[in-house]
Coordinates of C-alpha atoms and ligand atoms in Angstrom, one line a residue:
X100 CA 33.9 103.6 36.0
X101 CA 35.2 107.0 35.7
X102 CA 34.2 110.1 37.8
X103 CA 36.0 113.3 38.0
X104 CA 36.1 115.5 40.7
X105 CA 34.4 118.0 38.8
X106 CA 31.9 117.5 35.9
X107 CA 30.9 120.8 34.1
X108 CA 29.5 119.2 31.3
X109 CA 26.8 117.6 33.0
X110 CA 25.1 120.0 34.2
X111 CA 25.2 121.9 30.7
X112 CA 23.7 118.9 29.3
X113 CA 20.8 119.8 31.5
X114 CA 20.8 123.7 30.7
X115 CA 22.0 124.0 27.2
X116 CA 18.8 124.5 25.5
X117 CA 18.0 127.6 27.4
X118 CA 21.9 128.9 28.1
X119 CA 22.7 128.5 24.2
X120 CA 19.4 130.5 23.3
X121 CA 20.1 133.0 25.8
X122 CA 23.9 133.7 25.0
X123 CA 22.7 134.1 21.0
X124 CA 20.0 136.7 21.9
X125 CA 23.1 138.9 23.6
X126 CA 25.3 138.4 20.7
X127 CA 22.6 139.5 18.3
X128 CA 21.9 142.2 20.8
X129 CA 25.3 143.7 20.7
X130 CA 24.5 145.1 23.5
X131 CA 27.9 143.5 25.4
X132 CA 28.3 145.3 28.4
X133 CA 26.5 147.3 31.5
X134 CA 23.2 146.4 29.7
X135 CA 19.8 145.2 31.1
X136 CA 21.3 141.5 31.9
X137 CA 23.6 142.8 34.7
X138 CA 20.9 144.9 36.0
X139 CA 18.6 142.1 37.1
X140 CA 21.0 139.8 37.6
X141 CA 22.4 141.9 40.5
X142 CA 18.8 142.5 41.3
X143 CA 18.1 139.4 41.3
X144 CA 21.2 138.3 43.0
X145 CA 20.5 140.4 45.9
X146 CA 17.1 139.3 46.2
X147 CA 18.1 136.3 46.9
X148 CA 20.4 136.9 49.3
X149 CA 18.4 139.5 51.0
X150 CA 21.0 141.9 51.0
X151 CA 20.2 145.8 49.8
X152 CA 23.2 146.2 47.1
X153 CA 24.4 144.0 44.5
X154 CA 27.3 145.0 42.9
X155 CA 29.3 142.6 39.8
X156 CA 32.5 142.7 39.0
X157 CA 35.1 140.5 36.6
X158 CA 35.8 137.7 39.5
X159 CA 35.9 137.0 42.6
X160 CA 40.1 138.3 43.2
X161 CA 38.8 141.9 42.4
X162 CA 35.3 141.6 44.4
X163 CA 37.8 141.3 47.3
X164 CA 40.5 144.1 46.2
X165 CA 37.6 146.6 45.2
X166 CA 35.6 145.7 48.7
X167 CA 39.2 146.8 50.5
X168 CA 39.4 150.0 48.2
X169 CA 36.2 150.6 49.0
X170 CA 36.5 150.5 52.8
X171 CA 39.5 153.0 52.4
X172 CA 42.1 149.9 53.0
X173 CA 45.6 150.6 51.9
X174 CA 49.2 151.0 52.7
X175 CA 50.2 150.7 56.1
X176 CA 47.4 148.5 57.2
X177 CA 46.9 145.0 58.5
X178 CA 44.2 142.5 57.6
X179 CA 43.5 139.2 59.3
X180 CA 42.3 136.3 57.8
X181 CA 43.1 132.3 57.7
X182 CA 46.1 130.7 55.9
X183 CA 44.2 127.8 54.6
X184 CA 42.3 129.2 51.6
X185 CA 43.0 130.0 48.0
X186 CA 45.7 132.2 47.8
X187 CA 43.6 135.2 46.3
X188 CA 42.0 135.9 49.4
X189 CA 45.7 137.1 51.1
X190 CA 46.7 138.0 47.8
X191 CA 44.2 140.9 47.7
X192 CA 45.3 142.1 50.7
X193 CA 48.7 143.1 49.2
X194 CA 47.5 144.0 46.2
X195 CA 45.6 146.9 47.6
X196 CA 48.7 147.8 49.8
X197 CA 48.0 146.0 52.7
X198 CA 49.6 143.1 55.0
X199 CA 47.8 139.7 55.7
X200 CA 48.0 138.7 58.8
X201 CA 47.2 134.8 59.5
X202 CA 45.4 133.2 62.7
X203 CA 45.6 129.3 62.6
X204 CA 42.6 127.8 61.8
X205 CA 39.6 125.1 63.6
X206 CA 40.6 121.5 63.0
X207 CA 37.3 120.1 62.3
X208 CA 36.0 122.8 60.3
X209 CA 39.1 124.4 58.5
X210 CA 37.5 127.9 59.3
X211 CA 39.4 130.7 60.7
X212 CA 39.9 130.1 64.7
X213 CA 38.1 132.8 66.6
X214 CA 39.9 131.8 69.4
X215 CA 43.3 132.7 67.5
X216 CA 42.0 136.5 65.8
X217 CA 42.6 138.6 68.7
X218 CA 46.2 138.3 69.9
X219 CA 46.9 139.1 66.3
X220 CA 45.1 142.5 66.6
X221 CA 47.5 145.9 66.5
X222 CA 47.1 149.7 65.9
X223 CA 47.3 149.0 62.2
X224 CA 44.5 146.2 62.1
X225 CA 41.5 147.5 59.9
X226 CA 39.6 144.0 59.0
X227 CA 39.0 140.8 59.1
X228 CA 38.3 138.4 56.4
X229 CA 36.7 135.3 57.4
X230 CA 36.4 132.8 54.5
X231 CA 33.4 130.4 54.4
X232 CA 35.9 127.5 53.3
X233 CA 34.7 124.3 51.3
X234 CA 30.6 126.3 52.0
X235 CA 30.8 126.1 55.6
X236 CA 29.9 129.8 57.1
X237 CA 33.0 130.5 59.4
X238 CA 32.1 131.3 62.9
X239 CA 30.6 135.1 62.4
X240 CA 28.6 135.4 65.7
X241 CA 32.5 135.8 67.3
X242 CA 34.0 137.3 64.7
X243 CA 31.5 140.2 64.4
X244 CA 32.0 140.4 68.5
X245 CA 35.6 141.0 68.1
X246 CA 35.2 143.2 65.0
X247 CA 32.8 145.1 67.2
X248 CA 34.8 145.2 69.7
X249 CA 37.9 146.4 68.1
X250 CA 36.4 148.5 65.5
X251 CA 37.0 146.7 62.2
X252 CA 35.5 145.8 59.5
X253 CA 34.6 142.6 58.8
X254 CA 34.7 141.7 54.8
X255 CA 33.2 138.3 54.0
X256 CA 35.1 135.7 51.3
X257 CA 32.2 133.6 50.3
X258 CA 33.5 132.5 47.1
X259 CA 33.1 129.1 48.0
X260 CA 29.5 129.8 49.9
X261 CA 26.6 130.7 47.5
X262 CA 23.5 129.6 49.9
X263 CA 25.2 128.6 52.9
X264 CA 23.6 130.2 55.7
X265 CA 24.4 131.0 59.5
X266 CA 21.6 130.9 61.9
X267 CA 19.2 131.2 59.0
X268 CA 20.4 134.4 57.3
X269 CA 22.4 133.7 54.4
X270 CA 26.8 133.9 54.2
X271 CA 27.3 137.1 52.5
X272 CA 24.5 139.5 54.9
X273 CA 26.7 139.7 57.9
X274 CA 29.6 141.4 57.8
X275 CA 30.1 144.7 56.4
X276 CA 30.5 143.8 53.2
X277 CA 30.8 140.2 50.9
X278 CA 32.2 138.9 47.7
X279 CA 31.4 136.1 45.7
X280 CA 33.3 134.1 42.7
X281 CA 31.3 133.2 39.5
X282 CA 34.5 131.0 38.2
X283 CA 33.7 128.1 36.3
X284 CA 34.0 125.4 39.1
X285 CA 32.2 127.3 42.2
X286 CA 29.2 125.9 43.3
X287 CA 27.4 128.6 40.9
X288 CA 30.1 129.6 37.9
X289 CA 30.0 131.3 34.8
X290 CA 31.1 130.2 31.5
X291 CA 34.4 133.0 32.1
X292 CA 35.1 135.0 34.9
X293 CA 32.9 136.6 37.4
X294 CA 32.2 137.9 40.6
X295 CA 30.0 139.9 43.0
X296 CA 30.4 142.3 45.8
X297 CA 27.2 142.8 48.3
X298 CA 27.1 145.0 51.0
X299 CA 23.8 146.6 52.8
X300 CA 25.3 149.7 53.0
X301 CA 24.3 152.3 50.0
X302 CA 27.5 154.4 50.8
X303 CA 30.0 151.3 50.6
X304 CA 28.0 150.4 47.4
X305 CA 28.1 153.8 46.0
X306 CA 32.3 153.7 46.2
X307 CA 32.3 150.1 44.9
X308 CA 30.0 151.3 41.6
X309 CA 32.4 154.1 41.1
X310 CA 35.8 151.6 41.7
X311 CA 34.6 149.2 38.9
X312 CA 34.2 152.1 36.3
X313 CA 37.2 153.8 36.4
X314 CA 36.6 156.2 39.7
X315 CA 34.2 157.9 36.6
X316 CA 30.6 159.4 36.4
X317 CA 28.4 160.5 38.8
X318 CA 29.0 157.3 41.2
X319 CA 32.5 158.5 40.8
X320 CA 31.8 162.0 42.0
X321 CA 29.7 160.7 44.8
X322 CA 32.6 158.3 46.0
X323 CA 35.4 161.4 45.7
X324 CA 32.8 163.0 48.1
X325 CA 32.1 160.0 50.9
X326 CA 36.0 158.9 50.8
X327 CA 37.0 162.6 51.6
X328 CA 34.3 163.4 53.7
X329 CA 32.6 166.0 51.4
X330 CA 28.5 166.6 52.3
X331 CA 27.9 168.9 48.9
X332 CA 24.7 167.2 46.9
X333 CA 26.1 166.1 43.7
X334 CA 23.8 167.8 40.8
X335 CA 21.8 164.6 39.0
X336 CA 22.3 164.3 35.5
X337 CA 19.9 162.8 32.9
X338 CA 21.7 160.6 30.9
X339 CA 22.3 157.6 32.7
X340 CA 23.1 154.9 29.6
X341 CA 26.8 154.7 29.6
X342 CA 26.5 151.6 27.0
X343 CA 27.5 154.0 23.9
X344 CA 28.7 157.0 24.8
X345 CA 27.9 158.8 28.0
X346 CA 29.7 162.1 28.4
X347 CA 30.0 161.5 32.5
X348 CA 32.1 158.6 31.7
X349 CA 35.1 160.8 30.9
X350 CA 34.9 162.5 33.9
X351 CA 37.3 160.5 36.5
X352 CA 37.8 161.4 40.4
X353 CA 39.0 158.3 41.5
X354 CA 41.5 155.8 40.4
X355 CA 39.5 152.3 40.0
X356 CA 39.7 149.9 37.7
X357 CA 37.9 148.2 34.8
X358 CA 36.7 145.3 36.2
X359 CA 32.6 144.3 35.0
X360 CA 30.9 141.4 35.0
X361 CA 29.8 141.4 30.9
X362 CA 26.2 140.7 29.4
X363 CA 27.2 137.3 28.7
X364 CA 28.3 136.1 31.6
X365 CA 25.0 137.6 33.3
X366 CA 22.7 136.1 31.3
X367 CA 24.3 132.6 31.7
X368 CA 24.2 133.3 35.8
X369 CA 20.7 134.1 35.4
X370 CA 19.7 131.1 34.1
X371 CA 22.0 129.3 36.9
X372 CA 20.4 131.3 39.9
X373 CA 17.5 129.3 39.5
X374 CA 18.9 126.3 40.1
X375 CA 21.6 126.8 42.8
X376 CA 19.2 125.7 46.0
X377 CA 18.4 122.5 44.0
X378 CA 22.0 122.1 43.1
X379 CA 23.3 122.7 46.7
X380 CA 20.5 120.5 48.0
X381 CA 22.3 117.3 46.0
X382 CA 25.8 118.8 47.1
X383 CA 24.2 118.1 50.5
X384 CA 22.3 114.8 49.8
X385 CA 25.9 113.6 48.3
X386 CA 27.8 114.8 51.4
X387 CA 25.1 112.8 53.5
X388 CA 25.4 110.0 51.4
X389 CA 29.3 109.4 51.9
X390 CA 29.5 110.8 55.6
X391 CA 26.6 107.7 56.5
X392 CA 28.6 105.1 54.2
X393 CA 32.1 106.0 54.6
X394 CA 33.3 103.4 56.9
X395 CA 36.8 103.1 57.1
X396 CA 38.2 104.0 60.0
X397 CA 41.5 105.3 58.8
X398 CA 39.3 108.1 57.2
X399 CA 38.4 111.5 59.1
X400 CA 34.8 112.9 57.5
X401 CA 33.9 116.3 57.2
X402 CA 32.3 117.7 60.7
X403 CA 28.9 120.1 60.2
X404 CA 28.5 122.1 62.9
X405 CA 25.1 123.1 64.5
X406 CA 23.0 126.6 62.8
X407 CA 24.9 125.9 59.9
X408 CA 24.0 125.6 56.6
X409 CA 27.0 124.1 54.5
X410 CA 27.1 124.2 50.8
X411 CA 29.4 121.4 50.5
X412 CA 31.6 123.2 47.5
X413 CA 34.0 120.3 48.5
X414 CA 34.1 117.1 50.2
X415 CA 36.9 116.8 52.3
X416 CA 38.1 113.4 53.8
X417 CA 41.8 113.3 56.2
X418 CA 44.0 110.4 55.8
X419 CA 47.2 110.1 57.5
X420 CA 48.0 108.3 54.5
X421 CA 46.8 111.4 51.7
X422 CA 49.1 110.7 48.7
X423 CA 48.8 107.1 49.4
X424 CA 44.8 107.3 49.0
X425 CA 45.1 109.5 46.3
X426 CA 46.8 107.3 43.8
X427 CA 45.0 104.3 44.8
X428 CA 41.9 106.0 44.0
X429 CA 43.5 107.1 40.8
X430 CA 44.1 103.9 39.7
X431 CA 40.2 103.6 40.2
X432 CA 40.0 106.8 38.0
X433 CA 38.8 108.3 41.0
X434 CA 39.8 111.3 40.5
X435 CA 40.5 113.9 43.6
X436 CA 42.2 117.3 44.5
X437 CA 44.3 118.8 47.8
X438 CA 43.3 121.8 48.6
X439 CA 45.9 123.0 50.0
X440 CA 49.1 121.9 50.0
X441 CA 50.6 124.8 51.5
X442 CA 49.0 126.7 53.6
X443 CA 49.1 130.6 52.4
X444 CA 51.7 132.1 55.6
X445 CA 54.2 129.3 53.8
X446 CA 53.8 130.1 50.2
X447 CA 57.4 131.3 49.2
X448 CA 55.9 134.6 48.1
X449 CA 55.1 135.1 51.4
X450 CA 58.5 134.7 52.6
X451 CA 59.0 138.2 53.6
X452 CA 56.0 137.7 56.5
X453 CA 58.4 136.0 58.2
X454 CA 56.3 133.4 59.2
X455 CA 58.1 129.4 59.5
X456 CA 57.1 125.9 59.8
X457 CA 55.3 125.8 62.7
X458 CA 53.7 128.8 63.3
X459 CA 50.4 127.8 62.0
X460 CA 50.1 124.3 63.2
X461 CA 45.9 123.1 62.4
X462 CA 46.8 124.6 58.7
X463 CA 50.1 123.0 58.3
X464 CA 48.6 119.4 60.0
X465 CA 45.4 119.8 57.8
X466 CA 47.3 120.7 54.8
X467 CA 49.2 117.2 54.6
X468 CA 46.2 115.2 55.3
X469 CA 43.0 116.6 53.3
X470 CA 41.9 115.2 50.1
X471 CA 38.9 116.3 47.9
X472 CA 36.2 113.6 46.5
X473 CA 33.7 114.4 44.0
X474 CA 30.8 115.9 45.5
X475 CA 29.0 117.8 42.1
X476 CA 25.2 117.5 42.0
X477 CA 25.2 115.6 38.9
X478 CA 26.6 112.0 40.3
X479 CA 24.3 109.1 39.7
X480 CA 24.4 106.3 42.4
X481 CA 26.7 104.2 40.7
X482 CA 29.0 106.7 41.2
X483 CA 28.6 107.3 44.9
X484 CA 28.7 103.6 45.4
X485 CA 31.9 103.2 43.5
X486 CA 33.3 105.7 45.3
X487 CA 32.3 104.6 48.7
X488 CA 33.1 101.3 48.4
X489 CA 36.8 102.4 47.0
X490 CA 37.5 104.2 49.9
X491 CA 36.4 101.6 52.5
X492 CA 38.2 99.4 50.5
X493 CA 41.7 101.4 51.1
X494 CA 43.4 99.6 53.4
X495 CA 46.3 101.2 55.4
X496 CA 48.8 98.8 56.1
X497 CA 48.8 96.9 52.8
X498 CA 49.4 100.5 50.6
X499 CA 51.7 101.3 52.8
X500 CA 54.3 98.6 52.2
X501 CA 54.0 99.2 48.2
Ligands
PLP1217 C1 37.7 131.2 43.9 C2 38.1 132.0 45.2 C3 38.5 133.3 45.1 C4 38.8 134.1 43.9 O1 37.9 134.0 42.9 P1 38.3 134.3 41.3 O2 37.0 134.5 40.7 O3 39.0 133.0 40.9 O4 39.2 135.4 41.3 C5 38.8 133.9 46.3 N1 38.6 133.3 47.5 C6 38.3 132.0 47.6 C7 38.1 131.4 48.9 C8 38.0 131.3 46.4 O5 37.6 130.0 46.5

């Protein structure tokens, strides 16, 4: 048997009927860009969040950049989040100017340690980004306490966290504002690159419409006004379609970027939406499946913590023997992934933090010992069995000698 970690092609097996039809209409459409796909997807993808403003962008790296920009963050300023995530959450910080700052994170849930944000806290600290790693909602009830408490924002990563919830209301509501990645291999991906930024406040949103066009148009002028703290009424113009050729889009009054989600791409998410909560229901029934029948007691499981809802984006066993288990399980044409083996403050570009070996212990420990198993909504049985029955199978002492 062979099971990746991933399998995109099975679930377009079950959607190609209605993704293919769909993607022809826009091409014979021509209609490419800021058209009436990426309206109600973003209408529809706030709907189901429950969150007032829906805003797409090209992926998820520029959701969090723009959501910085957007909340005025810049040179000078500090940012805290957790060292064990993909890199673009840090590197968004520095793109827009900014220094990351890292506190360690929770061993059993690989979420930022509340315990660990406020001694990192200085004059220069504006935000913190809490990422809902592997679709387990970080610990907001604290975070928001010390945001509150310090006066900071609090910007949500929950590209890994379409669905999860946190005491009922769904990862991406509670902080001041949330982005989301539509790449390929996220528990709800595109057939590109995508992303979204939500936020339930219209002025944030306002500044984050203008940001993705250029600093341009009316949205543009309205932004100029809120980021300099200008109460003058904008005058309304008529002509809103900017598909073709909308004389407001030559108009710019803040530097932005070009950075849309394209007709495309919407129209292929839209047909996704519908299926996420069945999709992270399996994700869930899967994780279930291997935390009841994973035996061996060389392997750490996953913890799920109470008013949690975790989307299970990965699986993630702990072996004090990773590489070991790997290959075995390679051999079995298992196939599985670290994520990560180095923890952000010790990537080399980082090097100029001046943070060392040590500093970050939980995220240094966890990032020698984690290993990914499938856990995509498509696996049959056989699969899970196979897999199960591999890993309780690994024994320590014998791979060891090899
Ligand atoms: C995927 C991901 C991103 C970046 O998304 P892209 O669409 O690849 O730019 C950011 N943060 C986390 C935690 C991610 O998993």
């Amino acid at each position: 048997m062979n099971v990746p970690l991933i399998d995109l092609k099975a679930q377009y097996e079950n959607i190609k009927i209605e993704l293919n039809s769909r993607v022809l209409d826009i091409l014979s459409s021509v209609n490419y860009i800021m058209g009436g796909q990426v309206e109600s997807f973003e209408r529809e993808f706030a709907s189901y969040l429950d969150v007032k403003n829906a805003i797409s962008v090209a992926n998820g790296t520029d959701a969090l950049v723009i959501a910085m920009k957007s909340l005025g963050i810049g040179e000078g300023d500090e940012v805290i989040t957790t060292p064990y995530t993909f890199f673009s959450t840090a590197e968004s910080i520095s793109a827009v100017g900014a220094t990351p700052v890292f506190a360690d994170v929770d061993r059993d849930t690989f979420n930022i340690d509340v315990r660990k944000i406020e001694e990192k806290i200085t004059k220069r600290t504006r935000a913190i980004i809490p990422v809902h790693i592997f679709g387990q909602p970080a610990d907001m009830n604290e975070i928001l306490n010390i945001a509150r408490r310090n006066n900071l924002f609090v910007i949500e990563d929950a590209c890994q966290a379409i669905g999860a919830e946190h005491y009922g209301k769904k990862v991406g509501t509670l902080g001041d504002i949330a982005c989301f990645s539509f790449f390929p291999t996220k528990n709800l991906g595109c057939a590109g690159d995508g992303g979204m930024i939500v936020t339930n406040d219209d002025n944030i949103a306002t500044i984050v419409k203008a940001l993705r066009v250029h600093g341009s148009g009316e949205n543009g002028e309205k932004a100029y006004n809120l980021l300099n703290h200008i109460e003058e009424p904008i005058l309304q113009e008529k002509n809103n379609d900017n598909t073709i050729y909308n004389p407001l889009k030559y108009y710019n009054f803040i530097i932005g970027f070009n950075s849309r989600l394209d007709e495309i791409q919407a129209a292929i998410l839209r047909v996704k939406l519908k299926s996420i909560d069945m999709w992270n229901e399996k994700r869930t029934k899967n994780a279930a499946f291997y935390s009841e029948n994973i035996i061996n007691k060389s392997i750490v499981k996953p913890v799920e913590v109470s008013h949690k809802k975790h989307v299970y984006h990965m699986y993630i066993i702990q072996s004090d023997y990773r590489d070991k288990l790997a290959s075995y399980l390679k051999e079995r044409n298992i196939a599985t992934g670290i994520y990560y083996p180095v923890p952000v403050h010790l990537q080399k570009v980082y090097h100029n933090l001046g943070y060392k070996e040590g500093d970050m212990p939980v995220a240094e420990y966890l990032s020698r010992r984690t290993l990914a198993i499938p856990i995509y909504p498509e696996l049959s049985v056989e699969q899970k069995l196979y897999i199960v029955n591999a890993i309780n199978d690994f024994e320590v002492n014998k791979n060891n000698e090899k």
